[in-house]
Every structure is written in C-alpha cells, then in structure tokens.
Coordinates of C-alpha atoms and ligand atoms in Angstrom, one line a residue:
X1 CA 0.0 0.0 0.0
X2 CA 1.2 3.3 -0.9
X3 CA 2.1 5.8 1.9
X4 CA 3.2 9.6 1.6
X5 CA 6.3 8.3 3.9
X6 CA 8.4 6.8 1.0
X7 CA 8.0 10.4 -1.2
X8 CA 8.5 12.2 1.3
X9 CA 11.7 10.0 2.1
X10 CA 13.0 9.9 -1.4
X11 CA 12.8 13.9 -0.8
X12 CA 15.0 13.7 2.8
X13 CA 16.1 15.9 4.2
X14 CA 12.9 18.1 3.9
X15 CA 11.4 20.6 6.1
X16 CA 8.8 19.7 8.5
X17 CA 6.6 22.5 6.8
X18 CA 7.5 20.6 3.7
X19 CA 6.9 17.0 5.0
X20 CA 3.4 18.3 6.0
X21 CA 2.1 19.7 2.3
X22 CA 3.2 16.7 1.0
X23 CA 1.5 14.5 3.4
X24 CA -1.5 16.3 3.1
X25 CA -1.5 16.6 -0.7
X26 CA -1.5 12.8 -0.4
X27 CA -4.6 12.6 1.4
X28 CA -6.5 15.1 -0.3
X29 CA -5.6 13.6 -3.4
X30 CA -6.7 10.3 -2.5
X31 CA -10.0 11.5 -1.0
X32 CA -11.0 13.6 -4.4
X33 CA -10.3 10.4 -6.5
X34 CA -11.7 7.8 -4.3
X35 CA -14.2 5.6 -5.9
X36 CA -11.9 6.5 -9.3
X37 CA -10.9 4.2 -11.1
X38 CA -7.5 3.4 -13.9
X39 CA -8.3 1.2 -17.1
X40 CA -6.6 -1.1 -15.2
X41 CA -9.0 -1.3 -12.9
X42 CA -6.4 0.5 -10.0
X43 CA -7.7 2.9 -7.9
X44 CA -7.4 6.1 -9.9
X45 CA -5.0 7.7 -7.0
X46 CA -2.5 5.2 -7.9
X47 CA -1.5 7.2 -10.6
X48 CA -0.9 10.4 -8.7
X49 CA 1.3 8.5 -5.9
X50 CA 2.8 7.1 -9.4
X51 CA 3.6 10.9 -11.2
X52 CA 4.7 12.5 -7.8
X53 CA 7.3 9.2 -7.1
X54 CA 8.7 9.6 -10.5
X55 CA 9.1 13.7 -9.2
X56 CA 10.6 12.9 -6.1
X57 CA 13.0 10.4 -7.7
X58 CA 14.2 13.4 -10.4
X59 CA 14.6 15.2 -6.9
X60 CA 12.1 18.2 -8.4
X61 CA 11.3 20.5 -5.5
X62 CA 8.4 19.8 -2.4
X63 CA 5.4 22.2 -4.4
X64 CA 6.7 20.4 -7.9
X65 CA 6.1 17.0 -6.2
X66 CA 2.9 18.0 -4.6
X67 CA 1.2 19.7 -7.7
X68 CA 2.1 16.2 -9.2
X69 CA -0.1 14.6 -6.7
X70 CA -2.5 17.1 -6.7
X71 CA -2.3 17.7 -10.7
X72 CA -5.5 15.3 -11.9
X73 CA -7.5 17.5 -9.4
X74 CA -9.3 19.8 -11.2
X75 CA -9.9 18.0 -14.4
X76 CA -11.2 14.3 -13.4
X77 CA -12.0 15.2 -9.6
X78 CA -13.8 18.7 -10.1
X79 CA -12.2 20.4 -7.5
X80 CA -12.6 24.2 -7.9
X81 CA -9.4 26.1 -8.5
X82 CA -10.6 28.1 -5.0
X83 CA -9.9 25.3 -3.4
X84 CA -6.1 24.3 -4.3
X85 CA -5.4 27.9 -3.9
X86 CA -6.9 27.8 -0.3
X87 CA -5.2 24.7 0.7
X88 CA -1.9 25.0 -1.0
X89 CA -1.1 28.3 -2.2
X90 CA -1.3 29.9 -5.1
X91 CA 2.0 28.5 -6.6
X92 CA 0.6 24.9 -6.5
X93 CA -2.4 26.4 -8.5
X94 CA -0.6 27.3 -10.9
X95 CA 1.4 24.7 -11.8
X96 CA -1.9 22.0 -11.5
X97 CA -3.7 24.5 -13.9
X98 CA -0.5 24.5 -16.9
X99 CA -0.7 20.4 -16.4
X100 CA -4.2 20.7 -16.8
X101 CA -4.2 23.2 -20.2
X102 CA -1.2 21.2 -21.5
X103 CA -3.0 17.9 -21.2
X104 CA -6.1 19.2 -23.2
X105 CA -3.8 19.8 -26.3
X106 CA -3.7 16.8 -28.6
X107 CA -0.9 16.8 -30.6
X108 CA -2.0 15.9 -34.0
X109 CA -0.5 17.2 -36.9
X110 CA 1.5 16.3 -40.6
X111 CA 4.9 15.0 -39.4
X112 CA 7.0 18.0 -40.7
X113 CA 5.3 20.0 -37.9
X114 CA 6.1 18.1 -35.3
X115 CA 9.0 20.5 -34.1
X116 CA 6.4 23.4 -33.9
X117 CA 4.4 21.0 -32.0
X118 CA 7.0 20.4 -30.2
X119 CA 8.2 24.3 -29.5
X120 CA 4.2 24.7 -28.8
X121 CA 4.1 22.2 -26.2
X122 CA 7.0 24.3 -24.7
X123 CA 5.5 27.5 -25.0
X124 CA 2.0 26.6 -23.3
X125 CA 3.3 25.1 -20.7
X126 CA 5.1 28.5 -19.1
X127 CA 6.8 27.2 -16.8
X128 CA 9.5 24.6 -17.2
X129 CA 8.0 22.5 -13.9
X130 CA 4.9 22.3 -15.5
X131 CA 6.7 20.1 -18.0
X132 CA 8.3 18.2 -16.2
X133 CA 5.2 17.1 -14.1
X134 CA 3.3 16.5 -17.8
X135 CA 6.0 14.2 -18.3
X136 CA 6.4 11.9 -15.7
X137 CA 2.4 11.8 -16.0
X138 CA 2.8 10.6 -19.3
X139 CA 5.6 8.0 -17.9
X140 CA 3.4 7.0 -15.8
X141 CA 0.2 6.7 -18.7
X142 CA 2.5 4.8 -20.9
X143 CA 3.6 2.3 -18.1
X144 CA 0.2 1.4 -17.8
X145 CA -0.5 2.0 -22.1
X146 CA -1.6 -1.7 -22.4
X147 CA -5.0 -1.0 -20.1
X148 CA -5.9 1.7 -22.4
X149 CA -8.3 0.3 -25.4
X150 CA -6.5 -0.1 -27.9
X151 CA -7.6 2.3 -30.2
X152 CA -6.0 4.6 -28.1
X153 CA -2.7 3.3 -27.4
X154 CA -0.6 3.9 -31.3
X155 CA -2.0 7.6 -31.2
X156 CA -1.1 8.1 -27.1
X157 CA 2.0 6.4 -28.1
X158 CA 3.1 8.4 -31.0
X159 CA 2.5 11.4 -29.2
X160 CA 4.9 10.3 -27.0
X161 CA 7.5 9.5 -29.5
X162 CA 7.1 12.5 -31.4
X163 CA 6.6 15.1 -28.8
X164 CA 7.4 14.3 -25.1
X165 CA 10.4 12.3 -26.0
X166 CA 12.3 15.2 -28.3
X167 CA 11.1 17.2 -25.4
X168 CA 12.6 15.8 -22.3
X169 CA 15.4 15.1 -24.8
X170 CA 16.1 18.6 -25.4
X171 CA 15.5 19.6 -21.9
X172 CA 18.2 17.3 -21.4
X173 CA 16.8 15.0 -18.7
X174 CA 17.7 11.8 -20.2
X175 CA 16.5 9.6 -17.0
X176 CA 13.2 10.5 -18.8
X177 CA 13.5 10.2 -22.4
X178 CA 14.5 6.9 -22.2
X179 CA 11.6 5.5 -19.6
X180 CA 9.6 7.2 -22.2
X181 CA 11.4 5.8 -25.3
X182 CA 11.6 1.9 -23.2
X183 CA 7.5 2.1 -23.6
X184 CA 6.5 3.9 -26.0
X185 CA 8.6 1.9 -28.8
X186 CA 6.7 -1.2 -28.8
X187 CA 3.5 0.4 -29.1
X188 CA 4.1 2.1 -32.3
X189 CA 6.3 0.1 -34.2
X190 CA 5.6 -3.7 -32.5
X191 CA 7.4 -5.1 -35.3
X192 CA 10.4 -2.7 -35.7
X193 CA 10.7 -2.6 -31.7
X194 CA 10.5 -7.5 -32.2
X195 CA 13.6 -6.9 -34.9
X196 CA 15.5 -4.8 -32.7
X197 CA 15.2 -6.9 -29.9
X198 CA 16.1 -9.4 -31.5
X199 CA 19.4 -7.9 -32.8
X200 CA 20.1 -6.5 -29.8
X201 CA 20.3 -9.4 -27.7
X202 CA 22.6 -11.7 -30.0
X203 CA 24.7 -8.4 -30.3
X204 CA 25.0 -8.7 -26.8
X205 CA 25.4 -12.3 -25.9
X206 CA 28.5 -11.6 -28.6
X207 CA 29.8 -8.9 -26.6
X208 CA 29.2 -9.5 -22.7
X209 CA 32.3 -11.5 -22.1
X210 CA 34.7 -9.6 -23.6
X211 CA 32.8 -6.5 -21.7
X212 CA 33.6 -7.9 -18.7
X213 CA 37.2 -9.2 -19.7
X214 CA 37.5 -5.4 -21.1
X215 CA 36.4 -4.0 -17.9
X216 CA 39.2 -5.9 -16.0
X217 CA 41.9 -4.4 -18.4
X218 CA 40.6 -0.8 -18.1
X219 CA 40.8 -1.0 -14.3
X220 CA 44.0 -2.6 -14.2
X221 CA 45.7 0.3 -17.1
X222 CA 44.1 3.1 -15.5
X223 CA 45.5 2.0 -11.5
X224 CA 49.0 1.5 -13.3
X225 CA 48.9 5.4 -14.3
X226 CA 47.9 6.2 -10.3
X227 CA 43.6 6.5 -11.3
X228 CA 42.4 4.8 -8.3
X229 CA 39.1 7.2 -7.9
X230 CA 36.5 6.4 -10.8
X231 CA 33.6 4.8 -11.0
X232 CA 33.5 2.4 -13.9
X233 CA 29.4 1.6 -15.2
X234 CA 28.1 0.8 -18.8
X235 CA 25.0 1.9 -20.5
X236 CA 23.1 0.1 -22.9
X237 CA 21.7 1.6 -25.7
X238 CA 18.0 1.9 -25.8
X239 CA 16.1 -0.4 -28.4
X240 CA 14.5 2.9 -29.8
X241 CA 17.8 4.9 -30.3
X242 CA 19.3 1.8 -31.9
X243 CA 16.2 1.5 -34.4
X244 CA 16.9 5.1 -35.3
X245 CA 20.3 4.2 -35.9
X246 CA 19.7 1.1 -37.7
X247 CA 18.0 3.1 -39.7
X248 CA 20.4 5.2 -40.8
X249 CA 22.5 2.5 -41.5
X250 CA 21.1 0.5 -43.5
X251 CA 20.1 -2.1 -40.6
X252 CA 23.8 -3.2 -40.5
X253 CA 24.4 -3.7 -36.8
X254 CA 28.1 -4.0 -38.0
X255 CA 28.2 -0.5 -38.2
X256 CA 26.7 0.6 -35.0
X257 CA 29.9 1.3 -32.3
X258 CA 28.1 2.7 -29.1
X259 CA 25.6 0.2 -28.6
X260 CA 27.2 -0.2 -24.9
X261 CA 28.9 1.8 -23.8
X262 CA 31.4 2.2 -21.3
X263 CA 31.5 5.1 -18.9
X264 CA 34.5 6.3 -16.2
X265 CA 33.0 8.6 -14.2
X266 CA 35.6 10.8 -12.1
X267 CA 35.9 13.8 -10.0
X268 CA 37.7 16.6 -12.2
X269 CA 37.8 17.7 -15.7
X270 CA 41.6 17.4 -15.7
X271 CA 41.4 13.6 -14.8
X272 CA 39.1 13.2 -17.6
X273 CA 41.5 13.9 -20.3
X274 CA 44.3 12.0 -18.2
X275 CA 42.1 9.3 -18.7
X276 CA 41.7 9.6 -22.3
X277 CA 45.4 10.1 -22.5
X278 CA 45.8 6.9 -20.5
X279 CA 43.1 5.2 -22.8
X280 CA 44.7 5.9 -26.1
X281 CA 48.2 4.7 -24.3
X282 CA 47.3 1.3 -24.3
X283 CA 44.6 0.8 -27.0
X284 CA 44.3 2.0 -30.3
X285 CA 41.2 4.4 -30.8
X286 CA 39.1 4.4 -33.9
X287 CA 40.1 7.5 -36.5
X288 CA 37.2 10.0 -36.7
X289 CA 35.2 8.6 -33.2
X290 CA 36.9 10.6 -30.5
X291 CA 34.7 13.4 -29.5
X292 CA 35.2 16.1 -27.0
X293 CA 32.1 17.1 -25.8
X294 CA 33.7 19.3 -22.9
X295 CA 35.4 21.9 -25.3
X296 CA 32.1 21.6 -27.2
X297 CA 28.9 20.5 -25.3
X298 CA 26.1 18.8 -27.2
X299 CA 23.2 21.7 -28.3
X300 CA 21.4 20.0 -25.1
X301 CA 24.1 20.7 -23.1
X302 CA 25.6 17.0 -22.8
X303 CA 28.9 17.0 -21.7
X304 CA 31.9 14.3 -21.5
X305 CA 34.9 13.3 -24.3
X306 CA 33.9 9.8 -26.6
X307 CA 36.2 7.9 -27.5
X308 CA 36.2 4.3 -29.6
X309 CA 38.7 1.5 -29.2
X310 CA 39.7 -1.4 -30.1
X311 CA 39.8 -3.2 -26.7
X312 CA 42.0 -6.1 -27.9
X313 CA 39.2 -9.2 -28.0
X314 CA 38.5 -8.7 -31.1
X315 CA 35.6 -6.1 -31.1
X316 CA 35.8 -2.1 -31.0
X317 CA 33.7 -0.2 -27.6
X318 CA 33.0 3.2 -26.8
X319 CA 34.0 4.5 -23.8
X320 CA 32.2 7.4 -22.3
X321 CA 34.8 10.3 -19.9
X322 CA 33.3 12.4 -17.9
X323 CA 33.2 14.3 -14.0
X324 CA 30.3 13.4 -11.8
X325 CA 28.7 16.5 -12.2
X326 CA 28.3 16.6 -15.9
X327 CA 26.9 12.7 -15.4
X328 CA 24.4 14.1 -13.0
X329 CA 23.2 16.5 -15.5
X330 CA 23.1 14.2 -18.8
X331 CA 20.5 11.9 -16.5
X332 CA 19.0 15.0 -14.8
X333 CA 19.6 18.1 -17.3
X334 CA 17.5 20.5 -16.5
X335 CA 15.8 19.0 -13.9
X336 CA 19.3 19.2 -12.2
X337 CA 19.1 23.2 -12.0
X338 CA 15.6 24.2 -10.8
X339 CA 15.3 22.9 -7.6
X340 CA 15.0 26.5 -6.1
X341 CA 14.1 27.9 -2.9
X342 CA 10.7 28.4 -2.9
X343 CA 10.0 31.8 -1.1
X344 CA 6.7 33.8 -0.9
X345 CA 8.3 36.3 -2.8
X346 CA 8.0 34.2 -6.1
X347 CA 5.7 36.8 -8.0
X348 CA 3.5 34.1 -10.3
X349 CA 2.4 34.9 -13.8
X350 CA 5.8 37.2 -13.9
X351 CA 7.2 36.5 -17.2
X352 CA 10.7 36.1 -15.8
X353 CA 9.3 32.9 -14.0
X354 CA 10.0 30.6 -16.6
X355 CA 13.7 31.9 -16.5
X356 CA 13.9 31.2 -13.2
X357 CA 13.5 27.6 -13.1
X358 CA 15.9 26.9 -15.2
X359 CA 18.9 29.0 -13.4
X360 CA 21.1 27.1 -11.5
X361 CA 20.3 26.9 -7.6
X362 CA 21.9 25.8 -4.6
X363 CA 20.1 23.2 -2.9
X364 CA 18.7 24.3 0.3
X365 CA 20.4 21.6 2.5
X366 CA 23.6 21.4 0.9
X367 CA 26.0 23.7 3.0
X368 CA 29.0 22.8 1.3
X369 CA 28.1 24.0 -2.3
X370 CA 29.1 27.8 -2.8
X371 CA 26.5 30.1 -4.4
X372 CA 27.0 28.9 -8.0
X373 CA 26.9 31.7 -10.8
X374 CA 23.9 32.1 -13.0
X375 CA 25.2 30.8 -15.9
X376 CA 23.0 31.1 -19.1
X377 CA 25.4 28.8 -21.2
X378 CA 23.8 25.8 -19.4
X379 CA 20.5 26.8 -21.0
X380 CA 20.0 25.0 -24.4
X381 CA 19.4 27.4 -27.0
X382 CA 16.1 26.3 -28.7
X383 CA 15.0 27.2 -24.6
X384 CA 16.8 30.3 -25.1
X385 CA 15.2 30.9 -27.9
X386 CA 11.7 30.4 -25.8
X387 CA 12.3 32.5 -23.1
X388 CA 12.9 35.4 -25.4
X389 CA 10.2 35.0 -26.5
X390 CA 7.9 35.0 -23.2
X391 CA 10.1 37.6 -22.0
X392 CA 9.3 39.8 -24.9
X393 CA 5.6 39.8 -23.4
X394 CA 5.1 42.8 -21.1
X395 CA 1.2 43.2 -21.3
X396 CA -0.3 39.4 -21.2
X397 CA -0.4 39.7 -24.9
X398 CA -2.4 36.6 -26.6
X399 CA -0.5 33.1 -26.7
X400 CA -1.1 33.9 -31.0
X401 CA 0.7 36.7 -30.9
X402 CA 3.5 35.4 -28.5
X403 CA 4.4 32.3 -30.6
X404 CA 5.8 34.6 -33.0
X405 CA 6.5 34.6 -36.9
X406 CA 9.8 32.8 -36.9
X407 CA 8.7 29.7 -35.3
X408 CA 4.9 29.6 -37.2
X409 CA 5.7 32.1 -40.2
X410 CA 3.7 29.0 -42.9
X411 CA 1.5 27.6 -40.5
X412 CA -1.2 28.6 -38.0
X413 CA -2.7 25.8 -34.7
X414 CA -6.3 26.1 -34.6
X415 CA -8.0 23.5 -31.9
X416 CA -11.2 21.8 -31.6
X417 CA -13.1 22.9 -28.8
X418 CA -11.4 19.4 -27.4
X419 CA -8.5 20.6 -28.1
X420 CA -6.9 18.6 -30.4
X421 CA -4.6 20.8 -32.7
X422 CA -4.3 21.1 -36.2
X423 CA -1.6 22.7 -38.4
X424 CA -3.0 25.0 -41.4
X425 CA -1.9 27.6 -43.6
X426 CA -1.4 30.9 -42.7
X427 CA -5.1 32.8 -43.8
X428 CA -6.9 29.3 -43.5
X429 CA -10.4 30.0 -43.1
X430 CA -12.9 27.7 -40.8
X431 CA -14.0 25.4 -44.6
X432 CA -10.1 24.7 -44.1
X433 CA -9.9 23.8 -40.8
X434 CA -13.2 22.0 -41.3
X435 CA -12.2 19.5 -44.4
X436 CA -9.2 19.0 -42.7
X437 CA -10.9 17.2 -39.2
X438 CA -13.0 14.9 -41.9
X439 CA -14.7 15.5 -45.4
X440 CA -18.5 14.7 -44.1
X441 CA -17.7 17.7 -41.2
X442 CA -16.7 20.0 -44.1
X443 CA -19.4 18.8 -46.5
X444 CA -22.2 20.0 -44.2
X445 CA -21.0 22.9 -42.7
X446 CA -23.9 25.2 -41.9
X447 CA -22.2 27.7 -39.1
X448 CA -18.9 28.3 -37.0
X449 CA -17.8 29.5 -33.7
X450 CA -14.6 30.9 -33.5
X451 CA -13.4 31.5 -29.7
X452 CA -17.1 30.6 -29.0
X453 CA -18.8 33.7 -31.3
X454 CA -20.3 33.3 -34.0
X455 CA -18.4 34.0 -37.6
X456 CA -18.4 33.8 -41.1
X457 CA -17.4 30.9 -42.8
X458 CA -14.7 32.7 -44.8
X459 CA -13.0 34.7 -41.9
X460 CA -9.3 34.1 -41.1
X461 CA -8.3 31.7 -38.9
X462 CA -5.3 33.0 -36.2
X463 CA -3.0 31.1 -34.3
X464 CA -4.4 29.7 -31.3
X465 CA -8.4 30.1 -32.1
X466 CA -10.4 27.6 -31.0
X467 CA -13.3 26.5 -33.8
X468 CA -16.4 24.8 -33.4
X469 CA -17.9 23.9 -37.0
X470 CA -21.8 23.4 -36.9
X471 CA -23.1 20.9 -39.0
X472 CA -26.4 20.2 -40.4
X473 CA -27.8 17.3 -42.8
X474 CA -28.9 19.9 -45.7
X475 CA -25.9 21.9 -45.8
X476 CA -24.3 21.7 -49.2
X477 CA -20.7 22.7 -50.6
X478 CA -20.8 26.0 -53.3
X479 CA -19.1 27.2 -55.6
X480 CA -18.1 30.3 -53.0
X481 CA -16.8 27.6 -50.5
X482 CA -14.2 26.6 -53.5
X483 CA -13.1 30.2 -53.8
X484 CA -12.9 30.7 -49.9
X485 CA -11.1 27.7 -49.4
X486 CA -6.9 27.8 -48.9
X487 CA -6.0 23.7 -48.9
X488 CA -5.8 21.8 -51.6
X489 CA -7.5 19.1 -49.4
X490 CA -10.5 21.7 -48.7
X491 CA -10.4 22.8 -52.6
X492 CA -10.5 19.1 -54.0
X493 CA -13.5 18.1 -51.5
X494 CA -15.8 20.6 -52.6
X495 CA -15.0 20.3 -56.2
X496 CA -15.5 16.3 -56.2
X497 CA -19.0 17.5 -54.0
X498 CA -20.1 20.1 -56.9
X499 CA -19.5 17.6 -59.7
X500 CA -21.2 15.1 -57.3
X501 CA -24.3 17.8 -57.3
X502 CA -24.3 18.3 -60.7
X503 CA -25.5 14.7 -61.3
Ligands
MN601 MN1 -2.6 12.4 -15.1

C-alpha cells in the first residue's frame, strides 16, 4: 500500500513544513479520486502517488512533487481552482492549472510539424516545472498503455515519441527520455521494436564477455597510471535509439559502435583527459570517433569526451569520460538546475518565471556547495530561444501573438473545442480547418464559432483560435466555398461535392 512516507523520504532531508504539504496533498488527493478508477481497474489515485514518485526520484522540488499529486484534481475530480489555492497556495495552483491546459492539447499534426508542436508544447506550458510534471504523468500513462483500449494506445503512443520524448530530450533529462522511449517503442512500431530486440540481444550475448574481460583491463591500465578514484558503469543503448540508428545504417548492426557503452566517471575535468590520454596509451582508438564534448557541449548541453577502441578481443567499444557533475546533469539536465528555494516572494504569472526555473540553484540543504553563478550557457538554446520570446511579453499579450512569426511564419494551430490541434496555412479559413478534421464535417457545414462567437465561414483563422464547425444534414458545398477555401484538401472536397451535385 502506498504511503506519503516513501516520497517524502526519497525527498529527505525536507522541512517539517514541507513533509506536511506533502502529506496532506496525499490525502486530499486520495480523497478527491476515491471511488476513481485506472483502465486497469487501479484505484485512480495510484496514478498520482505514481507521477509524484517519479518527481521525487528526479529530486524536483516539495510544491513540484505535490502539484504532481494534486495535478489530476481539477480535471477528473472537479475540485474548484478556489480550493487548491486555499489549501496549498497559489503557486501549486498554478502549476496544476499548466498540467491541466497542456493535457487538453492533442498533438496531432503532418509529421514536418512536429517541431512546432514540439516548441508549442514548450511554449504553453510557461513554466518549465509544468513540463516536467506533464511528463512523468505521461511515464506514468505509458507504463500502464496496455489498459488503455486499444484504439487509443498507437495515437497516445506516438505522441509520446514525437513530442514528449524530443522534449525531455532537449531539456536534457535523459532519465526520462529513455523511460519514455523503453514504452513507447513497442507500441508504435511492434514489429520494428520485435527486430530490434532481437538484434540487440545476439549483439550482446556476442559482446558480454569480452565486456567484462574489457572491464578488468581498463581498471587494471588506468591504476598502473595512479587513477584509483573512478567509477567504472556501462550503459546500454535503448532499443528505440538503436532502431533510429539502424535506420540510418542501413540495418547493418556492424556498423553501429556505441551500442554499450562504457563510462569512467571521475571527479575533475583534468582527470578526464588523463584518462583519455591513458586510454589511447594502451589501446588503439578508432580514426574519426573521438569526441570532446567538454570543449564543445552537445546543443542540449551533454557534456563528456567519446572515444572508440579497439579493446583487444576482437571487437571495438566506446567508452564514455566524464566528472560526476556533468553525469548528473546528462541523467538530470535541467531537472538538475531548478530545484529553487521556494519563497513567498516568487511573483507568479511574472514573465521572468519561466527563466527562473531553469537558473542554476543551490540546494537548500547542501551547506557545502558555494553560491553557484547564474550561468545562461547551461540553458540550451532552442530554450533560449523560448524565453525570449515570453520575455518579450510585457502586457499578457495573446498566446497567438506570442508564438511569434519565426517559429509559425507558414503555418497557424487552430483547436477543436477538445483541443486537439491542427496545423493549417497561414489565412486558413474555418472550410479549411473543417475538411481537414474529416470530409463529411466540411461537407455539411452550416455555421462556425470561433473563440465561442459566432463568424463567417470565410473569416481568417489566427493562431491559437479555437473553432467549433456546426453541421447540419442539408448543408451543401458552393461554388463560393471553392473560392474561400486555402488547402488543396478543402479545394479538392468541394469540387469532387459540386460535380457530385451536378448529377
Ligand atoms: Mn494524469
């Protein structure tokens, strides 16, 4: 039976204060849900305990943890907002109301748009915790995928792949991306995800011995040069980043180097290119594989120096240098930097929120670490990028006018009243957006509700509108529709329905 003990725990040491919202969170949360319950047939509170463990073991902050508990609340238990506020402050609010508006986008769209998708999923959210809670929720949802019917699962799944994964990718927070990439794999491409396992594991049975024999020799080389104080660990590809790979080679495992990997983990940057020195001492690296990723981090800030060898039994490994710290934040990424000190002072719905999750902060409880620096190159860019852009909003303007030209200059995201999203040409008018949900919709058009008023059917569509199209049975296509219309898929619709009239 779950118990608010082993979050709180995982969180230790924690204020008392702390301990309490938690505990409380806990039992609120499972009093709103009770009665609930999962496709699985779970009680539904098991997936809150679930989201906030997954939280606590990123070690997110005591209000990120508990808005995970509490972040279900106000869509599937009906809790007024009021109430969270009154409880747990207005900073919880917040963060349960992003998870709630991020979760009622459906991210549906023609696969060359999935990186606005992606940089709209980004840019709804606010706040970079908000995120982060929306995607251990959906760790949790895709743990538990095969409950769902299955109608549900490829399109839940794909999502994933396409959008949450490049996310927590980008945010750097691989402990995520590759939960995330484990599950969701299988569900879209079950046979892809069978071949790959199947490769994978006679790759491996080839390769364990001599891992281990290797692992000997590296200990044994490294101690002869006076490194005594690594850790030494190795890290298996994950079947979804070796499809992609396969991929792009042709399916010739042969060609694929890092599918383990070795890491030394050590204490200083110096040591670390000791240790490749030492490394390329006593065995022969591979021309054109030897990557320092110090001198020049990764765009998502990944740091550490690559190197391949041949270990001497007859295959080639890459082994993976780098300090503690810059292992902490390849697993954690930006995760690593916002657990913040959360004072009353925090001013929500300040644009320079967002920023201020992702600076770097000094963990309440650990004395020994100076006051680090704020240091913006730690920030990936495309976030950069982001922040700029919220930044640049000093009135509350409109999220259309926010998401400005250079990200959606061709295309415009206009959602159902459900809020799945679709992608459209800029000057799309509601015909467009109609044909494109399903023919029969745009076929019987007879009114349309943009932002819940009334409009005409050839107005322009903006980013971010939300349109209801009203149907009725004796609607017909015109000749006007044709001439309002902007897609080709809305254009060749009506004209197959005139000739179809004609008749
Ligand atoms: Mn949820």
């Amino acid at each position: 039976m779950e118990n608010a003990k082993e979050i709180i725990d995982l969180l230790s040491p924690l204020s008392k204060k702390d301990a309490r919202m938690i505990a409380d969170a806990f039992d609120f949360s499972k009093k709103i849900h009770d009665g609930q319950k999962r496709f699985s047939g779970e009680p539904y509170f098991n997936h809150l305990y679930e989201t906030a463990k997954i939280l606590a073991e990123l070690r997110m902050s005591p209000i990120t943890v508990t808005a995970g508990l509490l972040h279900d609340s106000l869509e599937d238990a009906n809790v007024k907002e009021e109430k969270i506020e009154e409880l747990f402050g207005e900073e919880i609010l917040f963060l349960v109301k992003g998870v709630t508006k991020l979760g009622k986008i459906k991210y549906r769209g023609v696969e060359r748009h999935n990186e606005s998708l992606r940089k709209l999923f980004v840019a709804v959210s606010q706040d970079i915790r908000v995120i982060i809670i929306k995607l251990a929720d959906r760790l949790h949802n895709m743990k538990t995928l095969q409950h769902v019917p299955q109608h549900k699962q490829e399109r839940i799944a794909k999502e994933t792949l396409e959008i949450y994964i490049p996310v927590a990718y980008r945010l750097g927070i691989r402990k995520l991306s590759r939960s995330l990439e484990d599950v969701s794999f299988s569900f879209v491409y079950p046979k892809e995800y069978e071949q790959t396992k199947k490769i994978l594991k006679e790759k491996r049975k080839e390769d364990s011995g001599k891992l281990e024999k290797f692992q000997k020799s590296i200990r044994k080389g490294l101690a002869k040069n006076g490194v005594t104080n690594f850790n030494l660990d190795y890290r298996v590809k994950t079947l979804y980043s070796l499809y992609r790979k396969l991929l792009r080679k042709d399916w010739d495992v042969e060609k694929i180097y890092d599918i383990s990997a070795l890491r030394i983990i050590l204490s200083d940057v110096d040591e670390c290119y000791k240790v490749l020195g030492i490394i390329h001492g006593i065995w022969r690296p591979l021309p054109g594989r030897i990557k320092d990723y110090i001198a020049f981090p990764k765009p998502n800030g990944y740091q550490a120096l690559h190197t391949t060898i041949f270990t001497g039994y007859g295959n080639v490994l890459e082994v993976q240098i780098k300090t503690k710290k810059m292992h902490q934040e390849a697993e954690y990424g930006v995760a690593s930097h916002i657990y913040y000190k959360e004072s009353k002072k925090t001013k929500i719905g300040s644009n320079l929120l967002w920023i201020k999750r992702l600076l770097p902060f000094k963990k309440p409880f650990d004395k020994s670490s100076k006051e680090k620096e704020i240091n913006y190159d730690d920030i990936p860019s495309w976030i950069k990028e982001l922040v700029e852009y919220q930044t640049l909003d000093k009135n509350k303007r409109a999220l259309e006018e926010d998401l400005k030209e250079d990200f959606f200059q061709q295309r415009i995201f206009v959602f159902t009243p459900k809020g799945d999203v679709t992608d459209l040409p800029i000057d799309s008018t509601p015909i467009d957006f109609a044909y494109a949900i399903h023919s029969e919709i745009g076929n019987r058009i007879s009114g349309v509700k943009v932002n819940r008023k009334m409009v005409a059917i050839n107005s322009q569509l903006k980013n971010g509108d939300i349109v209801e199209i009203i149907t009725s049975k004796s609607s017909r296509p015109s000749q006007k529709w044709f001439e309002y219309a902007k897609t080709t898929t809305a254009k060749k619709h009506i004209k197959s329905a005139l000739q179809e009239q004609k008749k």
